[in-house]
Structure formats: structure tokens, C-alpha cells
CSV table of N, CA and C in Angstrom, one decimal:
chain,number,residue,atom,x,y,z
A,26,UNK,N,0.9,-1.2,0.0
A,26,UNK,CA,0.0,0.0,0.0
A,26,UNK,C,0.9,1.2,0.0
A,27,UNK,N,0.8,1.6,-0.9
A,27,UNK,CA,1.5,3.3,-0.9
A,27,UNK,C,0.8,4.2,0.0
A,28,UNK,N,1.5,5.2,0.8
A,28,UNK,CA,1.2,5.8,1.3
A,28,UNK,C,1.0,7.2,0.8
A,29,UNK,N,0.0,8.1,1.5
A,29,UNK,CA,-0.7,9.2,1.2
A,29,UNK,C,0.7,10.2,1.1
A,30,UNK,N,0.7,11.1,0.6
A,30,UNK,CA,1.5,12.2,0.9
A,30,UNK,C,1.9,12.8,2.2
A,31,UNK,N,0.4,13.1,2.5
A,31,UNK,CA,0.3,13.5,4.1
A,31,UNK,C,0.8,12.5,5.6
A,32,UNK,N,0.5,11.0,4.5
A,32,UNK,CA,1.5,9.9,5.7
A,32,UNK,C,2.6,10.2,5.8
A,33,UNK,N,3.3,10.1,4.2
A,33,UNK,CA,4.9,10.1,4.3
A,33,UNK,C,5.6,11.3,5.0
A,34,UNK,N,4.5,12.4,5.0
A,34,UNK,CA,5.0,13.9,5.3
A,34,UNK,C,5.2,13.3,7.1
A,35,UNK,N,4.3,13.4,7.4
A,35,UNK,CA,4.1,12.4,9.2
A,35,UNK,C,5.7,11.7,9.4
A,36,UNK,N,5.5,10.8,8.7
A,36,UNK,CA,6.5,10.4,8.9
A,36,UNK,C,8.0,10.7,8.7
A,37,UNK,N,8.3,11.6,7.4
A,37,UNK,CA,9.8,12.1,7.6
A,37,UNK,C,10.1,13.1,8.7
A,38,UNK,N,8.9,13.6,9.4
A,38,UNK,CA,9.1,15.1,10.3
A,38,UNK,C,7.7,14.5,11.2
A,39,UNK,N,8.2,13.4,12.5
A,39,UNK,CA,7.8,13.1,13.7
A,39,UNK,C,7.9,14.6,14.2
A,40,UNK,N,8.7,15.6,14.2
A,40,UNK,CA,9.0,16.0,15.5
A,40,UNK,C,7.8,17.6,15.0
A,41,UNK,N,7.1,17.4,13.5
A,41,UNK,CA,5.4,18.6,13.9
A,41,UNK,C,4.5,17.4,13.5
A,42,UNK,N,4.5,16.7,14.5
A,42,UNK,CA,3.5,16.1,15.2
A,42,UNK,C,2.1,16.5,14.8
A,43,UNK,N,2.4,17.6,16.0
A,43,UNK,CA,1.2,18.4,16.5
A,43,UNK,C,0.5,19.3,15.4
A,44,UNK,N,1.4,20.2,14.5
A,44,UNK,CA,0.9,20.5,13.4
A,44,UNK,C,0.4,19.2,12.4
A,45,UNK,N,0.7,18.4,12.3
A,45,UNK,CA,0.2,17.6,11.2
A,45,UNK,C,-1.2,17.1,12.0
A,46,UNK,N,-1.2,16.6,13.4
A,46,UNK,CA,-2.6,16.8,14.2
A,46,UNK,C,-3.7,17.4,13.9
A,47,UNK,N,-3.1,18.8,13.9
A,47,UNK,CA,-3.8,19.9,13.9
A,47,UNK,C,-4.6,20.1,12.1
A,48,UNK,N,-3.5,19.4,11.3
A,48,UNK,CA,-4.4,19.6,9.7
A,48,UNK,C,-5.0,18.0,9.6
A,49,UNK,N,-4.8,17.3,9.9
A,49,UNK,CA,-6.0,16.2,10.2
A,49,UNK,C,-7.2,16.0,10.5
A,50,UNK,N,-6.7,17.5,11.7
A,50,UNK,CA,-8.2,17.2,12.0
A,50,UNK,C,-9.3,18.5,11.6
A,51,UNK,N,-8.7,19.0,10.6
A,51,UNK,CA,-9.6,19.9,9.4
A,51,UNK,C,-10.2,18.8,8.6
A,52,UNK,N,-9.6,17.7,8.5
A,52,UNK,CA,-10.2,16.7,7.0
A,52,UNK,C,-11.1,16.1,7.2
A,53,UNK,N,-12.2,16.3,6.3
A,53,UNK,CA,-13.5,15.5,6.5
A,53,UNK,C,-13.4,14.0,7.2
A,54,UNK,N,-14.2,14.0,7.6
A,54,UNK,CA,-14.0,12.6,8.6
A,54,UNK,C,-13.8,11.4,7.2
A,55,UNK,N,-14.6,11.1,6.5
A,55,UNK,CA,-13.8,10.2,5.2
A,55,UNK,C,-12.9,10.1,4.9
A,56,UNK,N,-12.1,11.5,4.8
A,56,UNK,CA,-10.3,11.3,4.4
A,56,UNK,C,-9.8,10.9,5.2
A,57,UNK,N,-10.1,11.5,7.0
A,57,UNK,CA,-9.3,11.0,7.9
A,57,UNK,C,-9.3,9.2,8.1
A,58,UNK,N,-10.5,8.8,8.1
A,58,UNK,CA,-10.3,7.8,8.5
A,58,UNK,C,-9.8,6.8,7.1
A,59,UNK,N,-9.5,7.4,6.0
A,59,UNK,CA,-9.0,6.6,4.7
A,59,UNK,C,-8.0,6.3,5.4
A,60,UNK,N,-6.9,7.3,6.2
A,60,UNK,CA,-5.6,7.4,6.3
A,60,UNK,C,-5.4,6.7,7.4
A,61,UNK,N,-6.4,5.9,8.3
A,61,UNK,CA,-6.0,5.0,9.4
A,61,UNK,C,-5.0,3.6,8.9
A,62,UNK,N,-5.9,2.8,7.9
A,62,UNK,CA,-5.0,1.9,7.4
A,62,UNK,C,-3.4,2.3,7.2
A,63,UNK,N,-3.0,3.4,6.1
A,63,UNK,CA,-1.9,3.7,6.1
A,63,UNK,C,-0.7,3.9,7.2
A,64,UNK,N,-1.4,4.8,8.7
A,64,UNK,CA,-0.8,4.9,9.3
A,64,UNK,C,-0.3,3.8,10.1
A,65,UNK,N,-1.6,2.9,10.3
A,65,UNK,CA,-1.2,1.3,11.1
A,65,UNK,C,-0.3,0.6,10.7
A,66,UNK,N,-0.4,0.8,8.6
A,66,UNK,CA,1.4,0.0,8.3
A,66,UNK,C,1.7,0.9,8.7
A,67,UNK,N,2.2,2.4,8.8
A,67,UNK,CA,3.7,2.6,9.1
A,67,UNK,C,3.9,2.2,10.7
A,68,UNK,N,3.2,2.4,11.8
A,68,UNK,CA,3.2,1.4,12.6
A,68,UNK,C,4.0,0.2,12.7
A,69,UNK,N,3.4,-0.7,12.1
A,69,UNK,CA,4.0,-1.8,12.0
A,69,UNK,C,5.3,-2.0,11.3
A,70,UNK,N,5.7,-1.3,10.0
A,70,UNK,CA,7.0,-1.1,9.9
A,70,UNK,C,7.9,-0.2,10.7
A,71,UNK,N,7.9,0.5,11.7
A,71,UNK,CA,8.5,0.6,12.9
A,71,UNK,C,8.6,1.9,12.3
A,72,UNK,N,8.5,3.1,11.5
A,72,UNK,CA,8.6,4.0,10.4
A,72,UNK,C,8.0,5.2,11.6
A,73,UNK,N,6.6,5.1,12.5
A,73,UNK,CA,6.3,5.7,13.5
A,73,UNK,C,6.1,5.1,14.9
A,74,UNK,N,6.9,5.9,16.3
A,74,UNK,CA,6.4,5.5,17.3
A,74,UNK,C,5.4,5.0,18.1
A,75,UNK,N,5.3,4.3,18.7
A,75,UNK,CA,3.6,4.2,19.5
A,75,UNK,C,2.8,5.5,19.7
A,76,UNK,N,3.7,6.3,20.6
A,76,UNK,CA,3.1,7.5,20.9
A,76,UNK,C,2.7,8.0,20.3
A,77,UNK,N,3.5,8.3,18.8
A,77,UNK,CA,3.1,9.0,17.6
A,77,UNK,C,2.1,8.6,17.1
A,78,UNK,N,2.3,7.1,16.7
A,78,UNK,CA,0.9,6.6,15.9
A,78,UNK,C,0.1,6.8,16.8
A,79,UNK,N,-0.4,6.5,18.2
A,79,UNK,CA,-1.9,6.5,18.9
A,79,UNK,C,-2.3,7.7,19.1
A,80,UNK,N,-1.2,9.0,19.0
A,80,UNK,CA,-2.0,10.5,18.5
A,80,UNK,C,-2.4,10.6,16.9
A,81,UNK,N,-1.7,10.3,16.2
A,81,UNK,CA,-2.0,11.0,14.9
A,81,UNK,C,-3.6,9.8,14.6
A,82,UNK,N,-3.1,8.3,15.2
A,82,UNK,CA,-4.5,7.9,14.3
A,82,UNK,C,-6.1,8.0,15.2
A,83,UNK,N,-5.6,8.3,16.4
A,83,UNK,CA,-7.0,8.9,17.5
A,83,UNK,C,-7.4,10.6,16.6
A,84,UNK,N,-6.5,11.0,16.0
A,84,UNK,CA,-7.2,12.0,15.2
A,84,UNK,C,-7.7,12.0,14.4
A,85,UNK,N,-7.2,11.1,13.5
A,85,UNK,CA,-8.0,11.0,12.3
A,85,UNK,C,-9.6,10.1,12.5
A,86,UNK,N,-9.7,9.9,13.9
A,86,UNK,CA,-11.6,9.5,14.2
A,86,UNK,C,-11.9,8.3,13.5
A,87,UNK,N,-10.9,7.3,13.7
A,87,UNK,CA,-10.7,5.6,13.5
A,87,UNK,C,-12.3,5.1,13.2
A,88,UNK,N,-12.8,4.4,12.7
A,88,UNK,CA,-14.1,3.9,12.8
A,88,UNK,C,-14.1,2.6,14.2
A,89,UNK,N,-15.1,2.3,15.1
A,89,UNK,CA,-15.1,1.2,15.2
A,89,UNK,C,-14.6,-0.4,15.4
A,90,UNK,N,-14.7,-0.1,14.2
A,90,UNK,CA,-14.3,-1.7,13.5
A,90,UNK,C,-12.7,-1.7,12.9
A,91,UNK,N,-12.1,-0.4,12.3
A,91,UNK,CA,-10.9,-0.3,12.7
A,91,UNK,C,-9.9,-0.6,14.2
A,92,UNK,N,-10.7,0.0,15.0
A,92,UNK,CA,-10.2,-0.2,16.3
A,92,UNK,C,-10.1,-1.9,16.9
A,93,UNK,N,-11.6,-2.3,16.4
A,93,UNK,CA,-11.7,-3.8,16.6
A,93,UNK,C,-10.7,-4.3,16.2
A,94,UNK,N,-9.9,-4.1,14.8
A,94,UNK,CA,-9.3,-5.2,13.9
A,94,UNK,C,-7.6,-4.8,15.0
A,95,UNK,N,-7.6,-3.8,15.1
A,95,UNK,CA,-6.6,-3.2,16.3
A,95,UNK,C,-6.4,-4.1,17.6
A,96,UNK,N,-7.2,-4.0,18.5
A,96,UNK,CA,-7.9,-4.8,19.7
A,96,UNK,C,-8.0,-6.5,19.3
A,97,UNK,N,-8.5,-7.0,18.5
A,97,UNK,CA,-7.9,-8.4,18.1
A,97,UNK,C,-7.3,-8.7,17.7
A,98,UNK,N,-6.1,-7.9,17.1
A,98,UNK,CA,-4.7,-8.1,16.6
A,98,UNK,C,-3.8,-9.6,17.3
A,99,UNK,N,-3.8,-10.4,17.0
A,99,UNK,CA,-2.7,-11.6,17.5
A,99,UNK,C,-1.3,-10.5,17.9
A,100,UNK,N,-1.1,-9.8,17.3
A,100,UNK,CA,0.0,-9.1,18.1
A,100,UNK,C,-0.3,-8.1,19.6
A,101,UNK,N,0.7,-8.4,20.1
A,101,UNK,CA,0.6,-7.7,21.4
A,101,UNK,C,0.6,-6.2,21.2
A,102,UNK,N,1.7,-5.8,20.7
A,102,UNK,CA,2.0,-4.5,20.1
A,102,UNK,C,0.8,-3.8,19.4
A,103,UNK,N,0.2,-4.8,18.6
A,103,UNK,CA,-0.9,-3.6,17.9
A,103,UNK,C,-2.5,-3.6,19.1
A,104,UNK,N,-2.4,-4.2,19.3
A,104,UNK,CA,-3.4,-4.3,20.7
A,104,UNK,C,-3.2,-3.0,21.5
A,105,UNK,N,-1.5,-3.1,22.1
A,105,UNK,CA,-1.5,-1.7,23.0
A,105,UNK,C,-2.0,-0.7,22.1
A,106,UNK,N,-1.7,-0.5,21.2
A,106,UNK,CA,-1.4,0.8,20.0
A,106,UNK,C,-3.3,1.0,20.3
A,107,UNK,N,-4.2,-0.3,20.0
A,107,UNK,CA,-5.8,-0.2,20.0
A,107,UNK,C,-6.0,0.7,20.8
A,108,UNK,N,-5.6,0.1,22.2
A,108,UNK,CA,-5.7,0.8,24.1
A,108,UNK,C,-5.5,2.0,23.8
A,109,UNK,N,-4.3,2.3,23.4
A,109,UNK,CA,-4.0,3.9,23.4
A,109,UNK,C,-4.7,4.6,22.8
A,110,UNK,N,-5.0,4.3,21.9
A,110,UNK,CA,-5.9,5.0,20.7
A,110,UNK,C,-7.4,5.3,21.2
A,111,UNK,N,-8.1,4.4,21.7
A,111,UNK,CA,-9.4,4.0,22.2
A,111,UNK,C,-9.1,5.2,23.2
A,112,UNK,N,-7.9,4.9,24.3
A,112,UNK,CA,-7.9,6.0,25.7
A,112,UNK,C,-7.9,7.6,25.3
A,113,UNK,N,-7.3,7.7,24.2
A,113,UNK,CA,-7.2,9.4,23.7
A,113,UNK,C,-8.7,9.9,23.5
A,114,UNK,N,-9.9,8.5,22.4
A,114,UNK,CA,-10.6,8.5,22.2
A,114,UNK,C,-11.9,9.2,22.9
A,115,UNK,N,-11.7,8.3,24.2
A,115,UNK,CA,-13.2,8.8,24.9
A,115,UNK,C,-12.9,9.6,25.3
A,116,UNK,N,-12.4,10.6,25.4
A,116,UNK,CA,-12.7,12.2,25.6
A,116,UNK,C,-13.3,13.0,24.7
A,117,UNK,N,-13.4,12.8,23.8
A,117,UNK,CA,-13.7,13.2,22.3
A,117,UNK,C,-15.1,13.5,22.6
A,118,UNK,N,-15.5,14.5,22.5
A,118,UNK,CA,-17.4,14.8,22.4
A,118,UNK,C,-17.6,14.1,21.1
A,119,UNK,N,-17.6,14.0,20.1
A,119,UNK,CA,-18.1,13.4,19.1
A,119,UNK,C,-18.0,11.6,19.1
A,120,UNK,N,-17.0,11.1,19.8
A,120,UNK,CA,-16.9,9.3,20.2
A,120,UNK,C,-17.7,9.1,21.4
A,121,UNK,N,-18.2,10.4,22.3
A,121,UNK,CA,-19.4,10.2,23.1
A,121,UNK,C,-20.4,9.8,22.9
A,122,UNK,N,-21.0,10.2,21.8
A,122,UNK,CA,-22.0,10.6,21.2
A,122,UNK,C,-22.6,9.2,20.9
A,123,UNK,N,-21.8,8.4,20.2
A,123,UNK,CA,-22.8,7.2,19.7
A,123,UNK,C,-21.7,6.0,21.1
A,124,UNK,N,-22.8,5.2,21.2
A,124,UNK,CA,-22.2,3.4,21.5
A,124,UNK,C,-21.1,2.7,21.2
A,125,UNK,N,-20.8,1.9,22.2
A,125,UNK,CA,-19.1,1.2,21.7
A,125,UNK,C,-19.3,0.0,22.6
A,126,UNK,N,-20.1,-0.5,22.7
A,126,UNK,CA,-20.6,-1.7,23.1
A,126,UNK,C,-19.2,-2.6,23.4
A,127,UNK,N,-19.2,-2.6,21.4
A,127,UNK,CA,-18.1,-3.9,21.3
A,127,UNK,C,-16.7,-3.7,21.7
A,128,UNK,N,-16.3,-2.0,21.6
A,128,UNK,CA,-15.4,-1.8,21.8
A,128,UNK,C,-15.3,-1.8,23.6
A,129,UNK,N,-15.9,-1.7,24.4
A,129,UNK,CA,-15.5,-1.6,25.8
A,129,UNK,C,-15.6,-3.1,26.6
A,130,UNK,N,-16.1,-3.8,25.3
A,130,UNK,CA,-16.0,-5.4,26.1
A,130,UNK,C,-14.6,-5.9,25.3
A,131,UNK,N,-13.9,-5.3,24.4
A,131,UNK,CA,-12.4,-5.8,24.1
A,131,UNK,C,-11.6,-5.1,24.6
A,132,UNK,N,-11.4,-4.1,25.2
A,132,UNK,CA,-10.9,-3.2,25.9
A,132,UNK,C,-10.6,-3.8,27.1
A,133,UNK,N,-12.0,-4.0,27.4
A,133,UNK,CA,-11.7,-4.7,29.2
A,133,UNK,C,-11.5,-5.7,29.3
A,134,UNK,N,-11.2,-7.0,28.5
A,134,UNK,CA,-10.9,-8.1,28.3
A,134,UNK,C,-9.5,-7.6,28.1
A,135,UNK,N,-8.6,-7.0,27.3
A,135,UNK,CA,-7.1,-6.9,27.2
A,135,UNK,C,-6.8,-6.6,28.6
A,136,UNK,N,-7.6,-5.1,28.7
A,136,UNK,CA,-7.2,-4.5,30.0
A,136,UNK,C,-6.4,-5.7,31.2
A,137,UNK,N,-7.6,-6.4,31.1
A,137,UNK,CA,-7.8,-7.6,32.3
A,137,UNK,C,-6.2,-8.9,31.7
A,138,UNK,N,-5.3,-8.5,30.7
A,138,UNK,CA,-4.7,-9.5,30.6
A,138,UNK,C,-3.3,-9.8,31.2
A,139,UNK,N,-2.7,-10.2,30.9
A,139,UNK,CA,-1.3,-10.2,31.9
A,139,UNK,C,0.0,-9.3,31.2
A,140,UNK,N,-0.4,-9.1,30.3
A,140,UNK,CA,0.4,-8.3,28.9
A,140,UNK,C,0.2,-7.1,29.0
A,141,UNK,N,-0.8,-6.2,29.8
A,141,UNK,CA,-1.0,-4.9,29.9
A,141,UNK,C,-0.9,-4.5,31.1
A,142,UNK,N,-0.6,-5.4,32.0
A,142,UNK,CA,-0.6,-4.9,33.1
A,142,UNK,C,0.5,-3.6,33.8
A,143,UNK,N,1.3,-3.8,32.9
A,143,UNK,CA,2.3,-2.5,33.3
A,143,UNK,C,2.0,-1.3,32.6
A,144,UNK,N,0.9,-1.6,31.7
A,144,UNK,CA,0.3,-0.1,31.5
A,144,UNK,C,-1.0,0.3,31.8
A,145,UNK,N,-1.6,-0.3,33.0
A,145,UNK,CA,-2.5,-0.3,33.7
A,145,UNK,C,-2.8,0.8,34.6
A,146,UNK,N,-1.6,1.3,35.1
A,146,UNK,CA,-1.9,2.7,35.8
A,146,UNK,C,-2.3,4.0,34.6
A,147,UNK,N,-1.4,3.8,33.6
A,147,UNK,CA,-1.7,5.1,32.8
A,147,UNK,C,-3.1,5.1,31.8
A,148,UNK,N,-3.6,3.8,31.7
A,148,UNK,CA,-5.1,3.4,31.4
A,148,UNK,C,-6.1,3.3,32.1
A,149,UNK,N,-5.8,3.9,33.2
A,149,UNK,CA,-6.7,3.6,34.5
A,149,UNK,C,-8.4,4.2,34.0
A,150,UNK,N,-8.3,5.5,33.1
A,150,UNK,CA,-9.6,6.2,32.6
A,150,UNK,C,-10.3,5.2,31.5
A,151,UNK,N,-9.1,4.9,30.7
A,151,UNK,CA,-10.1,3.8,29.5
A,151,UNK,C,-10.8,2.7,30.5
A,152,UNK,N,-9.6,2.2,31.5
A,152,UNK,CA,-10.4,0.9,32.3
A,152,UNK,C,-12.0,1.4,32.9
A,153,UNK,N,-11.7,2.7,33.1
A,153,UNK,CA,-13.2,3.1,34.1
A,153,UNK,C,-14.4,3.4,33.4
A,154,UNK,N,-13.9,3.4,31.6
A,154,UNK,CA,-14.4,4.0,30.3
A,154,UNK,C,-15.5,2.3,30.4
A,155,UNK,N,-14.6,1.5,30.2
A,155,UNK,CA,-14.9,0.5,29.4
A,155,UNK,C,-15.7,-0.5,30.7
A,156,UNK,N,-15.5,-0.2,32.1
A,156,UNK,CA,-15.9,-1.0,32.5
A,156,UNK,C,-17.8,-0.1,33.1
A,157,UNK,N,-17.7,0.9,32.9
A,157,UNK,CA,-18.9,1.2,32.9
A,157,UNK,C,-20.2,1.3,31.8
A,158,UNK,N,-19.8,1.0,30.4
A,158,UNK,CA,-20.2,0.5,29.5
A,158,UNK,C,-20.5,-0.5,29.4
A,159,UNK,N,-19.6,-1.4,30.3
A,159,UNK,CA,-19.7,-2.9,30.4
A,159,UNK,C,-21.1,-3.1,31.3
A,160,UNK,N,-21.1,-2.8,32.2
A,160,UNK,CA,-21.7,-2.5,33.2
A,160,UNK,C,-23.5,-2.2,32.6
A,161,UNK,N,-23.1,-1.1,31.9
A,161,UNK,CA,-24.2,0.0,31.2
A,161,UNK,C,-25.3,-1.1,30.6
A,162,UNK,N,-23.9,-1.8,29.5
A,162,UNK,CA,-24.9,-2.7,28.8
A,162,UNK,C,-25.6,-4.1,29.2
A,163,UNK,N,-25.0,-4.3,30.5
A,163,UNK,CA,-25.4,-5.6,31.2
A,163,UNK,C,-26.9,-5.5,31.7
A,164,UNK,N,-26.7,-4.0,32.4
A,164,UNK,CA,-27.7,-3.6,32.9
A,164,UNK,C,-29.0,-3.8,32.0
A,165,UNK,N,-28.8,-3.0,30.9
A,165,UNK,CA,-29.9,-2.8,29.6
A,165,UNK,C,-30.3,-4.1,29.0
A,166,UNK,N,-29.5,-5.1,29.0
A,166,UNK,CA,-29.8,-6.2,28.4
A,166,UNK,C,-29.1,-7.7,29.2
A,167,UNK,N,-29.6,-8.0,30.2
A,167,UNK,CA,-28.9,-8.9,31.2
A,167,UNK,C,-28.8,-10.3,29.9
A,168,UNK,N,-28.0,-11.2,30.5
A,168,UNK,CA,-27.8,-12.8,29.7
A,168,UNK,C,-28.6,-13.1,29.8
């Protein structure tokens, strides 16, 4: 997959981040979320940091089901990258707005695993995210 202009740009100059943040998140939500795929390879070719990728792709307003394919990743690594992304997430007024059902029962299922546990203090808000959604939905719809 070739990457977007605006990926590669991301990527030769990590260090305006924040400006490249900042014009992402002018782009219609369609462009942005075209450019999630792109950014998760460079991800995975080690091309951008964790840190980096779980800001720039929490901006570009991931769908869903991107985050799912994230969150069941067989890799360990791209799972955290999900966590992080998801945690920048729910502060977002607009990711308030609708349901994440599915997302807060894989959340809390990693959360809960032996593999994240040393990033359990700095996730402590997604954990509180996800276990009251958990919670929310049990409520609404018991087994």
C-alpha cells in the first residue's frame, strides 16, 4: 500500500506532530479515516512510534471496526497501539456521542490481561471507560 503524501510527510518530520494533528483534524471525517489503514502499516514497519501513531491515528476519528481489527490483533503490540488510541478517544465529544458496546467489552478483556498490566496505571480512565459501558450494557440487556 502506498502511502498518502500527508502519511509520508508524518512520517519524515515526527517532530510537527502536532501540526500535522492539527491539519487532520480539518479533513473530513472520510479522508481522515482513509488514512488509518496507512498509518497502522507505518506502525507496523516501525517507520512511526507508539506514541506517535496513537496521536495522529486517535485524530484522524478511526471507525469502530478499525479499532476492533486493532484490539484483536494476535500481536501484542498492535493491541496496545488499539488501548491507546481508544484512551485518547473517549474524551472526544463526538466518540461520546454514539455506542461502543463492542469496543468496551475488548478493551476490558485486554485490560484484564497479563500483557498490559504495566500499562495499567496510565489506562486507569479507559479501564473506568470501558468497565462502565460494560456494566451500562449488562444492565440494559442482562444474559
Amino acid at each position: 500500500m502506498k502511502a498518502s503524501p500527508l502519511v509520508q510527510q508524518i512520517i519524515k518530520t515526527p517532530q510537527l506532530l502536532h501540526q500535522h494533528a492539527a491539519l487532520m483534524e480539518k479533513l473530513p471525517p472520510g479522508k481522515s479515516i482513509e488514512l488509518v489503514p496507512q498509518l497502522v502499516q507505518a506502525f507496523h514497519e516501525h517507520k512511526l512510534w507508539p506514541k506517535d501513531a496513537a496521536c495522529i491515528i486517535a485524530v484522524c476519528r478511526p471507525t469502530d471496526e478499525q479499532l476492533l481489527d486493532l484490539l484483536k490483533d494476535d500481536g501484542e503490540r498492535c493491541q496496545k497501539l488499539g488501548l491507546h488510541i481508544l484512551a485518547r478517544l473517549i474524551g472526544n465529544e463526538d466518540f461520546k456521542q454514539r455506542p461502543h458496546h463492542a469496543l468496551a467489552h475488548e478493551a476490558l478483556r485486554l485490560l484484564q490481561t497479563e500483557a498490559v498490566r504495566p500499562k495499567r496505571k496510565q489506562l486507569k480512565p479507559l479501564k473506568d471507560w470501558a468497565e462502565a459501558h460494560v456494566t451500562e450494557i449488562d444492565r440494559i440487556s442482562p444474559p
